[in-house]
Every structure is written in C-alpha cells, then in structure tokens.
C-alpha cells in the first residue's frame, strides 16, 4: 500500500529531523545533517559544504563495560556523500537504486520494507534524545530510530553509494528554529514563532549592553534565535550542534533582543518585524545574498494579557508551581504536570492559545505589512524547545 500526498493539502509542509550518523559511527559538528520530511518528498536537499561528510567510529566506552570499545576500534573513519536531493516520501527507506537512477529523475527504486508514514515523521521530528544517544554504541543501536538512507548524486559528488542505516532524530539537534530550511528555499517573507524554553533574564542589563559585550546565554536568549546570528555552539553530550547555523550578521542580534526585552518589560507581546540580510552558509546550502522580512513571535510572559483574564484565572496563575497553570506561558516540555510526563492539560493549552491569539491581534499591523505584497510566498515556522517538536510549516 502506497501513502501519497492529498491534492487538496498545502504543497509544502516540512517536518525537520536530523541525519545523525550511519550505524556504528558517531556524529558531531560537521557530521549531523538536516533531514526534511514532507508529504511529497523526503531527504536532504543539499551537500554540507558541497563535500563528502566524514564520520568517525564511535569510540565511547562505559565504566561498567570498558570492552565496549572493541567493536568499533578496528575501523577507520569513512567519508560518505550525504544529501543532494529528495525521494518521494512513500518510496523512502529502501535500498539504493542503480547508479544511473541514483542521479535523480523519474526512476525506479527498490521498495522499502514499510512505506514512510506520518507516524515515522512525527516520531523522528520529536525524538530529542537521539543526538545525545548517537555517539554511544549501545544506546545508538538499541534506542535510536534507524532508517536506510542513500544520497542523490550529481556532477559535484558523482560516486553512487549503497544504502546505509542512519540514526535519525529531532531536527532540533541541528536547527531548533526551522528557519534554515526556509532560507534554503530562498523564502523572503517569514513568520517565526520562537517557542522559548526559558524567559529572558530579568536582571541582564540589555539597555547598556554593547555588540562586543553582549552574552545571549547570560541574557536568557534561546539558542534557536542566537545561533542564527553566529552565537551557536556544539555540545556532544546533549546532542545539539548549532555552530554551523549563522545566516544573519552577529551585530543585529543585540538590537533585536533589546526590543524584545523592552516589550516584555512594558507588558506587551514580544513581537517584532525585521528585514535582515541573509548571509551565505555553505554547510546548509544557503546561497544568501538577499533580504528576508521576518515577523518574530517570541514566547514570553505578557502582563497586559494576564491583567485582562478572569479573576479566577489570575488567582490560579498566582499559585505558581502549585497551581493548575504552573510555568505559564513557558511550560516545560517534559514533566510540567505530575501525572503527565509529556502532556499538558486542556486549560493549559487553551490559555497558551489565547495568549498567542492576543499577541497576533495586538500586532495585526505587522502581519498586514508583511503580507501586503502578494507576489511573495509567505512561510510560517514553528520553532521548538530543545526537547520538543521541530516542525516547519
């Protein structure tokens, strides 16, 4: 049975995952690659830096079992072509086709054991631990999601490859904003919903910070925003690799954060509109050289919204951690409620949705201005918390 796109649905809907590493190899800063899943096509549309990707054997050992390193020790690093194009989603996950067919076009490919489904895409795009598990032999083998993957060849990288099993995981391992796949497609109008996992610092001196002294980590700025301006770092232990993500000038982040902090302090929704120069990024296959207009909705407390809530709702919010609306509006991705590891209650979700509606209505002119020129497509991205979903819409 084939699963094919419905003709009455949007043509482009991208769910972000990460190609972490082939089985028995580790991942790292220059090895983890964006994996993009859509109803029509799935894969990675670019070669990182237009070169092959190097994977080193996983040499991780465990204190209870130091001999675990024996399995990979005899192997050397490998270089593989990763990316280059997409495969129709229903056909993704099988063995590689003939060398000629691997160059692309309308070709026959071996049938996968199971059609790639929405459940696969949701599972991959939600599996935040995968990045941290990928560099450990036992956890990568037994706990990570694995699918057969082969690249699309071209004149730049013409050598065909057999399919290999790759570990796959949450797109937040490489890009927690969902912005970069849009810039690959040269999107010029973007609504960026940045779901922060921590509030902006209430003690950081945004007003007197300078471009040279600004520290987004101390300021409480989430990495999905700061990494796009060149502040990204890598952490193999947690499985997040953001160092290759700069697409905007570093000097532009502080003014943006100052505006967001000022809006929060005034009790207003943290919503701004910016037009930014897109820089080239060869790791992501982003050519740059154009401007993108962005409306950024940054998840923060909105005092004006809370002051208009019914008295009983305000009283519940005042209970803080012990109340039914604990941590609003920046709910924990896991463990927000005692009886639900992952879930939120209906009232928690409804209140967050109401704040989102309030933020949009209070800034309707920004959205109207963004959408005033109908000749340009509008892209909306849903950013996520590090341990949550990463989706692009």
mmCIF file of C-alpha atoms in Angstrom:
data_model
loop_
_atom_site.group_PDB
_atom_site.id
_atom_site.type_symbol
_atom_site.label_atom_id
_atom_site.label_comp_id
_atom_site.label_asym_id
_atom_site.label_seq_id
_atom_site.Cartn_x
_atom_site.Cartn_y
_atom_site.Cartn_z
ATOM 1 C CA UNK A 1 0.000 0.000 0.000
ATOM 2 C CA UNK A 2 1.397 3.396 -1.021
ATOM 3 C CA UNK A 3 0.915 6.547 1.026
ATOM 4 C CA UNK A 4 0.770 9.513 -1.360
ATOM 5 C CA UNK A 5 0.010 13.231 -0.813
ATOM 6 C CA UNK A 6 -3.532 14.560 -0.923
ATOM 7 C CA UNK A 7 -4.075 17.055 -3.713
ATOM 8 C CA UNK A 8 -6.197 19.342 -1.507
ATOM 9 C CA UNK A 9 -3.452 19.962 1.045
ATOM 10 C CA UNK A 10 -0.664 22.601 1.026
ATOM 11 C CA UNK A 11 2.106 21.857 -1.455
ATOM 12 C CA UNK A 12 4.887 22.464 1.053
ATOM 13 C CA UNK A 13 4.912 21.237 4.650
ATOM 14 C CA UNK A 14 8.309 20.354 6.050
ATOM 15 C CA UNK A 15 8.909 18.470 9.279
ATOM 16 C CA UNK A 16 12.500 18.774 10.425
ATOM 17 C CA UNK A 17 14.657 15.885 11.516
ATOM 18 C CA UNK A 18 18.372 15.188 11.649
ATOM 19 C CA UNK A 19 20.535 12.586 9.888
ATOM 20 C CA UNK A 20 22.904 11.859 12.735
ATOM 21 C CA UNK A 21 25.291 9.097 11.660
ATOM 22 C CA UNK A 22 25.435 5.692 9.952
ATOM 23 C CA UNK A 23 25.260 2.714 12.299
ATOM 24 C CA UNK A 24 28.428 2.190 14.384
ATOM 25 C CA UNK A 25 29.707 5.698 13.667
ATOM 26 C CA UNK A 26 29.485 8.861 15.729
ATOM 27 C CA UNK A 27 28.105 12.241 14.861
ATOM 28 C CA UNK A 28 29.454 15.704 15.536
ATOM 29 C CA UNK A 29 29.620 19.318 14.454
ATOM 30 C CA UNK A 30 30.405 18.650 10.802
ATOM 31 C CA UNK A 31 28.604 15.322 10.525
ATOM 32 C CA UNK A 32 24.991 15.921 11.562
ATOM 33 C CA UNK A 33 22.855 16.904 8.558
ATOM 34 C CA UNK A 34 19.336 18.267 8.180
ATOM 35 C CA UNK A 35 16.699 15.646 7.317
ATOM 36 C CA UNK A 36 13.495 17.099 5.871
ATOM 37 C CA UNK A 37 10.198 15.198 5.687
ATOM 38 C CA UNK A 38 7.192 16.262 3.629
ATOM 39 C CA UNK A 39 4.070 14.566 2.262
ATOM 40 C CA UNK A 40 5.639 14.699 -1.202
ATOM 41 C CA UNK A 41 9.427 14.378 -0.763
ATOM 42 C CA UNK A 42 11.828 13.327 1.999
ATOM 43 C CA UNK A 43 15.603 13.594 2.322
ATOM 44 C CA UNK A 44 18.267 16.276 2.476
ATOM 45 C CA UNK A 45 18.353 18.767 -0.411
ATOM 46 C CA UNK A 46 21.992 19.857 -0.095
ATOM 47 C CA UNK A 47 25.526 18.567 0.443
ATOM 48 C CA UNK A 48 27.133 20.114 3.553
ATOM 49 C CA UNK A 49 29.764 22.497 2.170
ATOM 50 C CA UNK A 50 29.318 20.689 -1.145
ATOM 51 C CA UNK A 51 31.684 17.957 0.054
ATOM 52 C CA UNK A 52 31.512 14.456 1.437
ATOM 53 C CA UNK A 53 30.798 14.103 5.159
ATOM 54 C CA UNK A 54 33.316 12.397 7.449
ATOM 55 C CA UNK A 55 32.107 10.009 10.148
ATOM 56 C CA UNK A 56 34.439 8.660 12.827
ATOM 57 C CA UNK A 57 33.905 5.289 14.552
ATOM 58 C CA UNK A 58 32.102 5.568 17.861
ATOM 59 C CA UNK A 59 34.810 5.081 20.477
ATOM 60 C CA UNK A 60 32.600 5.629 23.518
ATOM 61 C CA UNK A 61 33.152 3.269 26.424
ATOM 62 C CA UNK A 62 31.106 2.731 29.543
ATOM 63 C CA UNK A 63 32.624 2.419 33.008
ATOM 64 C CA UNK A 64 30.761 -0.830 33.794
ATOM 65 C CA UNK A 65 31.877 -2.369 30.492
ATOM 66 C CA UNK A 66 35.167 -0.915 29.206
ATOM 67 C CA UNK A 67 35.439 -3.572 26.493
ATOM 68 C CA UNK A 68 32.524 -1.964 24.622
ATOM 69 C CA UNK A 69 35.095 -0.038 22.612
ATOM 70 C CA UNK A 70 36.385 -3.247 20.975
ATOM 71 C CA UNK A 71 33.523 -3.332 18.481
ATOM 72 C CA UNK A 72 34.437 -0.106 16.614
ATOM 73 C CA UNK A 73 38.156 0.129 17.351
ATOM 74 C CA UNK A 74 39.349 -1.728 14.300
ATOM 75 C CA UNK A 75 37.521 0.501 11.832
ATOM 76 C CA UNK A 76 38.736 3.775 10.380
ATOM 77 C CA UNK A 77 36.734 6.890 9.638
ATOM 78 C CA UNK A 78 34.640 6.941 6.474
ATOM 79 C CA UNK A 79 33.614 9.665 4.071
ATOM 80 C CA UNK A 80 30.116 9.479 2.621
ATOM 81 C CA UNK A 81 28.018 11.599 0.333
ATOM 82 C CA UNK A 82 25.047 12.860 2.344
ATOM 83 C CA UNK A 83 22.232 14.895 0.826
ATOM 84 C CA UNK A 84 21.924 16.089 -2.722
ATOM 85 C CA UNK A 85 18.173 15.756 -3.113
ATOM 86 C CA UNK A 86 14.921 14.154 -2.079
ATOM 87 C CA UNK A 87 12.987 10.958 -2.750
ATOM 88 C CA UNK A 88 9.223 10.715 -2.996
ATOM 89 C CA UNK A 89 8.195 10.043 0.577
ATOM 90 C CA UNK A 90 6.296 6.801 0.006
ATOM 91 C CA UNK A 91 9.467 5.307 -1.534
ATOM 92 C CA UNK A 92 11.955 6.499 1.111
ATOM 93 C CA UNK A 93 13.791 3.967 3.239
ATOM 94 C CA UNK A 94 14.675 1.178 0.818
ATOM 95 C CA UNK A 95 17.895 0.003 -0.799
ATOM 96 C CA UNK A 96 19.751 2.227 -3.251
ATOM 97 C CA UNK A 97 18.731 2.060 -6.923
ATOM 98 C CA UNK A 98 21.123 1.554 -9.828
ATOM 99 C CA UNK A 99 23.982 4.074 -10.136
ATOM 100 C CA UNK A 100 22.228 5.761 -13.063
ATOM 101 C CA UNK A 101 18.959 6.038 -11.143
ATOM 102 C CA UNK A 102 20.757 7.495 -8.139
ATOM 103 C CA UNK A 103 21.460 10.602 -10.220
ATOM 104 C CA UNK A 104 17.795 11.560 -9.952
ATOM 105 C CA UNK A 105 14.838 11.942 -12.252
ATOM 106 C CA UNK A 106 11.790 9.739 -12.657
ATOM 107 C CA UNK A 107 13.321 6.359 -11.906
ATOM 108 C CA UNK A 108 12.551 3.003 -10.308
ATOM 109 C CA UNK A 109 13.831 2.441 -6.760
ATOM 110 C CA UNK A 110 13.676 -0.683 -4.567
ATOM 111 C CA UNK A 111 10.599 -0.890 -2.393
ATOM 112 C CA UNK A 112 11.163 -0.095 1.301
ATOM 113 C CA UNK A 113 10.123 -2.695 3.856
ATOM 114 C CA UNK A 114 7.426 -0.267 5.058
ATOM 115 C CA UNK A 115 6.155 2.975 3.469
ATOM 116 C CA UNK A 116 7.455 6.091 5.195
ATOM 117 C CA UNK A 117 4.442 7.389 7.122
ATOM 118 C CA UNK A 118 3.272 10.394 9.102
ATOM 119 C CA UNK A 119 3.929 8.371 12.263
ATOM 120 C CA UNK A 120 7.561 7.951 11.159
ATOM 121 C CA UNK A 121 7.910 11.681 10.555
ATOM 122 C CA UNK A 122 6.318 12.617 13.882
ATOM 123 C CA UNK A 123 8.465 10.120 15.747
ATOM 124 C CA UNK A 124 11.706 11.280 14.118
ATOM 125 C CA UNK A 125 10.978 15.004 14.462
ATOM 126 C CA UNK A 126 10.051 14.529 18.140
ATOM 127 C CA UNK A 127 12.913 12.297 19.238
ATOM 128 C CA UNK A 128 15.090 14.834 21.038
ATOM 129 C CA UNK A 129 17.388 12.339 22.861
ATOM 130 C CA UNK A 130 18.688 10.926 19.576
ATOM 131 C CA UNK A 131 21.540 13.407 19.215
ATOM 132 C CA UNK A 132 22.948 12.557 22.630
ATOM 133 C CA UNK A 133 22.441 8.816 22.113
ATOM 134 C CA UNK A 134 24.063 8.743 18.662
ATOM 135 C CA UNK A 135 27.640 8.813 19.991
ATOM 136 C CA UNK A 136 27.220 5.834 22.286
ATOM 137 C CA UNK A 137 27.406 2.368 20.745
ATOM 138 C CA UNK A 138 24.787 0.645 22.848
ATOM 139 C CA UNK A 139 22.242 3.468 23.024
ATOM 140 C CA UNK A 140 22.555 4.332 19.330
ATOM 141 C CA UNK A 141 21.982 0.718 18.354
ATOM 142 C CA UNK A 142 19.120 -0.122 20.703
ATOM 143 C CA UNK A 143 17.372 3.193 21.390
ATOM 144 C CA UNK A 144 17.689 5.337 18.258
ATOM 145 C CA UNK A 145 15.392 5.364 15.235
ATOM 146 C CA UNK A 146 17.194 3.965 12.187
ATOM 147 C CA UNK A 147 16.267 4.026 8.512
ATOM 148 C CA UNK A 148 18.074 3.081 5.322
ATOM 149 C CA UNK A 149 19.393 6.152 3.526
ATOM 150 C CA UNK A 150 21.247 6.795 0.279
ATOM 151 C CA UNK A 151 22.152 10.136 -1.347
ATOM 152 C CA UNK A 152 21.302 11.715 -4.678
ATOM 153 C CA UNK A 153 24.451 12.019 -6.790
ATOM 154 C CA UNK A 154 25.415 14.850 -9.117
ATOM 155 C CA UNK A 155 28.356 16.297 -11.034
ATOM 156 C CA UNK A 156 29.652 17.736 -7.751
ATOM 157 C CA UNK A 157 29.597 14.356 -5.967
ATOM 158 C CA UNK A 158 29.057 11.686 -8.635
ATOM 159 C CA UNK A 159 30.021 8.474 -6.817
ATOM 160 C CA UNK A 160 26.993 6.235 -6.125
ATOM 161 C CA UNK A 161 26.604 4.626 -2.706
ATOM 162 C CA UNK A 162 24.801 1.684 -1.237
ATOM 163 C CA UNK A 163 22.122 2.420 1.324
ATOM 164 C CA UNK A 164 23.269 2.541 4.942
ATOM 165 C CA UNK A 165 21.267 2.565 8.125
ATOM 166 C CA UNK A 166 21.393 6.014 9.702
ATOM 167 C CA UNK A 167 20.323 7.142 13.145
ATOM 168 C CA UNK A 168 17.607 9.774 12.841
ATOM 169 C CA UNK A 169 16.309 12.255 15.377
ATOM 170 C CA UNK A 170 14.735 15.590 16.226
ATOM 171 C CA UNK A 171 15.592 18.432 13.854
ATOM 172 C CA UNK A 172 16.357 20.460 16.977
ATOM 173 C CA UNK A 173 19.662 18.595 17.146
ATOM 174 C CA UNK A 174 20.897 20.811 14.314
ATOM 175 C CA UNK A 175 18.382 23.674 13.971
ATOM 176 C CA UNK A 176 15.755 24.381 16.606
ATOM 177 C CA UNK A 177 14.184 27.269 14.708
ATOM 178 C CA UNK A 178 13.040 25.619 11.474
ATOM 179 C CA UNK A 179 14.248 28.779 9.753
ATOM 180 C CA UNK A 180 17.187 27.378 7.804
ATOM 181 C CA UNK A 181 15.202 25.036 5.519
ATOM 182 C CA UNK A 182 13.122 28.063 4.521
ATOM 183 C CA UNK A 183 16.231 30.068 3.662
ATOM 184 C CA UNK A 184 17.468 27.118 1.583
ATOM 185 C CA UNK A 185 14.307 27.692 -0.450
ATOM 186 C CA UNK A 186 15.007 31.479 -0.509
ATOM 187 C CA UNK A 187 11.852 32.371 1.437
ATOM 188 C CA UNK A 188 11.544 36.153 1.650
ATOM 189 C CA UNK A 189 8.555 36.524 3.984
ATOM 190 C CA UNK A 190 8.599 34.544 7.193
ATOM 191 C CA UNK A 191 6.565 34.324 10.388
ATOM 192 C CA UNK A 192 8.873 32.869 13.012
ATOM 193 C CA UNK A 193 7.196 31.511 16.158
ATOM 194 C CA UNK A 194 10.033 31.014 18.645
ATOM 195 C CA UNK A 195 8.757 28.825 21.485
ATOM 196 C CA UNK A 196 11.293 29.623 24.179
ATOM 197 C CA UNK A 197 12.075 27.199 26.991
ATOM 198 C CA UNK A 198 13.324 29.910 29.362
ATOM 199 C CA UNK A 199 12.399 33.578 29.953
ATOM 200 C CA UNK A 200 14.626 36.471 29.027
ATOM 201 C CA UNK A 201 16.713 37.423 32.041
ATOM 202 C CA UNK A 202 15.068 39.995 34.300
ATOM 203 C CA UNK A 203 18.464 41.079 35.675
ATOM 204 C CA UNK A 204 20.540 41.325 32.496
ATOM 205 C CA UNK A 205 21.352 44.922 31.501
ATOM 206 C CA UNK A 206 20.051 44.863 27.926
ATOM 207 C CA UNK A 207 19.982 48.651 27.705
ATOM 208 C CA UNK A 208 23.692 49.160 28.354
ATOM 209 C CA UNK A 209 24.983 46.042 26.608
ATOM 210 C CA UNK A 210 27.191 46.580 23.567
ATOM 211 C CA UNK A 211 27.759 44.472 20.481
ATOM 212 C CA UNK A 212 31.126 43.454 21.921
ATOM 213 C CA UNK A 213 29.899 42.652 25.449
ATOM 214 C CA UNK A 214 26.560 41.047 24.646
ATOM 215 C CA UNK A 215 26.197 37.497 26.004
ATOM 216 C CA UNK A 216 22.952 35.909 24.779
ATOM 217 C CA UNK A 217 23.315 32.912 27.110
ATOM 218 C CA UNK A 218 23.514 35.100 30.212
ATOM 219 C CA UNK A 219 20.669 37.199 28.813
ATOM 220 C CA UNK A 220 18.454 34.120 28.571
ATOM 221 C CA UNK A 221 18.099 34.234 24.779
ATOM 222 C CA UNK A 222 17.233 30.800 23.393
ATOM 223 C CA UNK A 223 19.699 29.161 21.028
ATOM 224 C CA UNK A 224 17.245 28.858 18.145
ATOM 225 C CA UNK A 225 17.468 32.645 17.848
ATOM 226 C CA UNK A 226 21.067 33.345 18.858
ATOM 227 C CA UNK A 227 22.596 30.569 16.733
ATOM 228 C CA UNK A 228 21.227 32.129 13.539
ATOM 229 C CA UNK A 229 23.317 35.217 14.332
ATOM 230 C CA UNK A 230 26.601 33.366 14.865
ATOM 231 C CA UNK A 231 26.400 32.581 18.593
ATOM 232 C CA UNK A 232 25.774 28.859 18.135
ATOM 233 C CA UNK A 233 27.805 26.235 19.968
ATOM 234 C CA UNK A 234 28.058 22.433 19.877
ATOM 235 C CA UNK A 235 27.530 20.040 22.751
ATOM 236 C CA UNK A 236 28.059 16.349 22.007
ATOM 237 C CA UNK A 237 26.890 15.321 25.479
ATOM 238 C CA UNK A 238 23.435 16.853 24.992
ATOM 239 C CA UNK A 239 23.398 16.231 21.235
ATOM 240 C CA UNK A 240 22.886 19.792 19.984
ATOM 241 C CA UNK A 241 25.041 21.132 17.138
ATOM 242 C CA UNK A 242 24.409 24.801 16.298
ATOM 243 C CA UNK A 243 27.853 26.139 15.426
ATOM 244 C CA UNK A 244 27.255 25.979 11.653
ATOM 245 C CA UNK A 245 23.963 27.918 11.702
ATOM 246 C CA UNK A 246 24.849 31.575 11.166
ATOM 247 C CA UNK A 247 22.720 33.230 8.465
ATOM 248 C CA UNK A 248 22.463 36.811 9.805
ATOM 249 C CA UNK A 249 25.045 39.381 10.908
ATOM 250 C CA UNK A 250 26.115 38.953 14.522
ATOM 251 C CA UNK A 251 25.735 42.661 15.239
ATOM 252 C CA UNK A 252 21.993 42.524 14.531
ATOM 253 C CA UNK A 253 21.060 40.236 17.429
ATOM 254 C CA UNK A 254 21.507 42.708 20.306
ATOM 255 C CA UNK A 255 19.097 45.342 18.906
ATOM 256 C CA UNK A 256 16.510 42.607 18.344
ATOM 257 C CA UNK A 257 16.881 41.311 21.898
ATOM 258 C CA UNK A 258 16.718 44.840 23.306
ATOM 259 C CA UNK A 259 13.376 45.351 21.584
ATOM 260 C CA UNK A 260 12.047 42.008 22.808
ATOM 261 C CA UNK A 261 13.146 42.752 26.388
ATOM 262 C CA UNK A 262 11.614 46.230 26.272
ATOM 263 C CA UNK A 263 8.277 44.850 25.067
ATOM 264 C CA UNK A 264 8.269 42.247 27.844
ATOM 265 C CA UNK A 265 9.082 44.895 30.462
ATOM 266 C CA UNK A 266 6.184 47.012 29.186
ATOM 267 C CA UNK A 267 3.808 44.066 29.487
ATOM 268 C CA UNK A 268 3.395 43.759 25.723
ATOM 269 C CA UNK A 269 3.710 40.671 23.485
ATOM 270 C CA UNK A 270 7.308 40.131 22.324
ATOM 271 C CA UNK A 271 6.528 40.514 18.625
ATOM 272 C CA UNK A 272 8.719 42.455 16.206
ATOM 273 C CA UNK A 273 9.265 42.804 12.467
ATOM 274 C CA UNK A 274 12.757 42.864 10.969
ATOM 275 C CA UNK A 275 14.259 42.862 7.491
ATOM 276 C CA UNK A 276 17.607 41.094 7.562
ATOM 277 C CA UNK A 277 20.366 40.403 5.053
ATOM 278 C CA UNK A 278 20.677 36.646 4.512
ATOM 279 C CA UNK A 279 24.316 35.557 4.575
ATOM 280 C CA UNK A 280 25.680 32.616 2.569
ATOM 281 C CA UNK A 281 26.024 29.394 4.567
ATOM 282 C CA UNK A 282 27.724 26.588 2.667
ATOM 283 C CA UNK A 283 27.080 23.976 5.356
ATOM 284 C CA UNK A 284 23.344 24.431 4.875
ATOM 285 C CA UNK A 285 23.471 25.077 1.146
ATOM 286 C CA UNK A 286 22.092 28.602 1.633
ATOM 287 C CA UNK A 287 23.244 30.933 -1.122
ATOM 288 C CA UNK A 288 22.219 34.136 0.678
ATOM 289 C CA UNK A 289 22.619 37.494 -0.999
ATOM 290 C CA UNK A 290 19.042 38.665 -0.463
ATOM 291 C CA UNK A 291 16.832 40.135 2.268
ATOM 292 C CA UNK A 292 14.186 38.302 4.281
ATOM 293 C CA UNK A 293 11.348 40.090 6.064
ATOM 294 C CA UNK A 294 10.554 38.346 9.332
ATOM 295 C CA UNK A 295 7.848 38.754 11.948
ATOM 296 C CA UNK A 296 9.252 37.159 15.111
ATOM 297 C CA UNK A 297 6.834 35.995 17.806
ATOM 298 C CA UNK A 298 8.971 35.228 20.857
ATOM 299 C CA UNK A 299 7.256 33.278 23.639
ATOM 300 C CA UNK A 300 7.334 35.366 26.807
ATOM 301 C CA UNK A 301 5.130 36.479 29.666
ATOM 302 C CA UNK A 302 2.606 39.147 28.591
ATOM 303 C CA UNK A 303 1.443 41.134 31.622
ATOM 304 C CA UNK A 304 -1.213 43.090 29.717
ATOM 305 C CA UNK A 305 -2.819 39.817 28.624
ATOM 306 C CA UNK A 306 -2.787 38.360 32.126
ATOM 307 C CA UNK A 307 -4.342 41.528 33.598
ATOM 308 C CA UNK A 308 -7.391 41.035 31.367
ATOM 309 C CA UNK A 309 -8.006 37.415 32.373
ATOM 310 C CA UNK A 310 -10.956 36.432 34.604
ATOM 311 C CA UNK A 311 -10.289 36.765 38.332
ATOM 312 C CA UNK A 312 -10.303 33.016 38.932
ATOM 313 C CA UNK A 313 -7.714 32.507 36.161
ATOM 314 C CA UNK A 314 -5.472 35.187 37.631
ATOM 315 C CA UNK A 315 -5.795 33.557 41.031
ATOM 316 C CA UNK A 316 -4.757 30.210 39.562
ATOM 317 C CA UNK A 317 -1.731 31.800 37.893
ATOM 318 C CA UNK A 318 -0.755 33.376 41.215
ATOM 319 C CA UNK A 319 -0.403 29.900 42.730
ATOM 320 C CA UNK A 320 2.712 29.375 40.601
ATOM 321 C CA UNK A 321 4.203 25.870 40.688
ATOM 322 C CA UNK A 322 1.386 24.540 42.855
ATOM 323 C CA UNK A 323 -1.389 25.748 40.549
ATOM 324 C CA UNK A 324 -3.110 24.201 37.555
ATOM 325 C CA UNK A 325 -1.300 26.659 35.256
ATOM 326 C CA UNK A 326 2.232 26.080 36.541
ATOM 327 C CA UNK A 327 5.021 27.611 34.428
ATOM 328 C CA UNK A 328 2.645 29.513 32.119
ATOM 329 C CA UNK A 329 3.391 30.580 29.441
ATOM 330 C CA UNK A 330 6.734 28.760 29.173
ATOM 331 C CA UNK A 331 5.580 25.266 30.011
ATOM 332 C CA UNK A 332 8.130 22.503 30.455
ATOM 333 C CA UNK A 333 8.297 20.154 27.502
ATOM 334 C CA UNK A 334 8.516 17.191 29.865
ATOM 335 C CA UNK A 335 7.266 16.881 33.418
ATOM 336 C CA UNK A 336 5.208 20.052 33.542
ATOM 337 C CA UNK A 337 2.447 18.097 35.307
ATOM 338 C CA UNK A 338 2.898 15.382 37.921
ATOM 339 C CA UNK A 339 0.708 12.803 36.238
ATOM 340 C CA UNK A 340 1.784 13.539 32.639
ATOM 341 C CA UNK A 341 5.374 13.102 31.511
ATOM 342 C CA UNK A 342 4.759 14.767 28.141
ATOM 343 C CA UNK A 343 1.216 16.124 28.164
ATOM 344 C CA UNK A 344 -0.407 19.434 29.013
ATOM 345 C CA UNK A 345 -3.958 19.874 30.278
ATOM 346 C CA UNK A 346 -6.718 21.406 28.182
ATOM 347 C CA UNK A 347 -6.803 24.568 30.254
ATOM 348 C CA UNK A 348 -3.013 24.968 29.903
ATOM 349 C CA UNK A 349 -3.191 24.599 26.126
ATOM 350 C CA UNK A 350 -6.235 26.854 25.783
ATOM 351 C CA UNK A 351 -4.649 29.633 27.813
ATOM 352 C CA UNK A 352 -1.459 29.491 25.757
ATOM 353 C CA UNK A 353 -3.530 29.559 22.548
ATOM 354 C CA UNK A 354 -5.416 32.586 23.865
ATOM 355 C CA UNK A 355 -2.144 34.423 24.538
ATOM 356 C CA UNK A 356 -0.980 33.554 21.023
ATOM 357 C CA UNK A 357 -4.190 34.976 19.563
ATOM 358 C CA UNK A 358 -3.789 38.099 21.693
ATOM 359 C CA UNK A 359 -0.183 38.560 20.507
ATOM 360 C CA UNK A 360 -1.212 38.360 16.853
ATOM 361 C CA UNK A 361 -4.210 40.678 17.205
ATOM 362 C CA UNK A 362 -2.198 43.260 19.122
ATOM 363 C CA UNK A 363 0.330 43.284 16.278
ATOM 364 C CA UNK A 364 -2.029 42.909 13.344
ATOM 365 C CA UNK A 365 -0.372 45.796 11.514
ATOM 366 C CA UNK A 366 2.969 43.962 11.452
ATOM 367 C CA UNK A 367 1.324 40.940 9.866
ATOM 368 C CA UNK A 368 -0.652 43.062 7.430
ATOM 369 C CA UNK A 369 2.520 44.853 6.400
ATOM 370 C CA UNK A 370 4.379 41.559 5.946
ATOM 371 C CA UNK A 371 1.624 40.146 3.762
ATOM 372 C CA UNK A 372 0.864 43.319 1.836
ATOM 373 C CA UNK A 373 2.811 42.249 -1.284
ATOM 374 C CA UNK A 374 1.104 39.181 -2.655
ATOM 375 C CA UNK A 375 3.827 38.407 -5.170
ATOM 376 C CA UNK A 376 5.958 36.776 -2.493
ATOM 377 C CA UNK A 377 5.054 33.496 -0.760
ATOM 378 C CA UNK A 378 4.525 33.557 2.995
ATOM 379 C CA UNK A 379 6.298 30.961 5.116
ATOM 380 C CA UNK A 380 5.478 30.221 8.736
ATOM 381 C CA UNK A 381 7.820 28.321 11.015
ATOM 382 C CA UNK A 382 7.124 26.817 14.380
ATOM 383 C CA UNK A 383 10.266 26.799 16.474
ATOM 384 C CA UNK A 384 10.513 24.380 19.373
ATOM 385 C CA UNK A 385 12.093 23.767 22.701
ATOM 386 C CA UNK A 386 15.281 21.661 22.718
ATOM 387 C CA UNK A 387 13.424 18.585 23.895
ATOM 388 C CA UNK A 388 10.302 19.108 21.840
ATOM 389 C CA UNK A 389 8.987 19.030 18.318
ATOM 390 C CA UNK A 390 10.760 20.765 15.456
ATOM 391 C CA UNK A 391 8.419 21.471 12.621
ATOM 392 C CA UNK A 392 8.307 23.828 9.709
ATOM 393 C CA UNK A 393 5.026 24.858 8.222
#
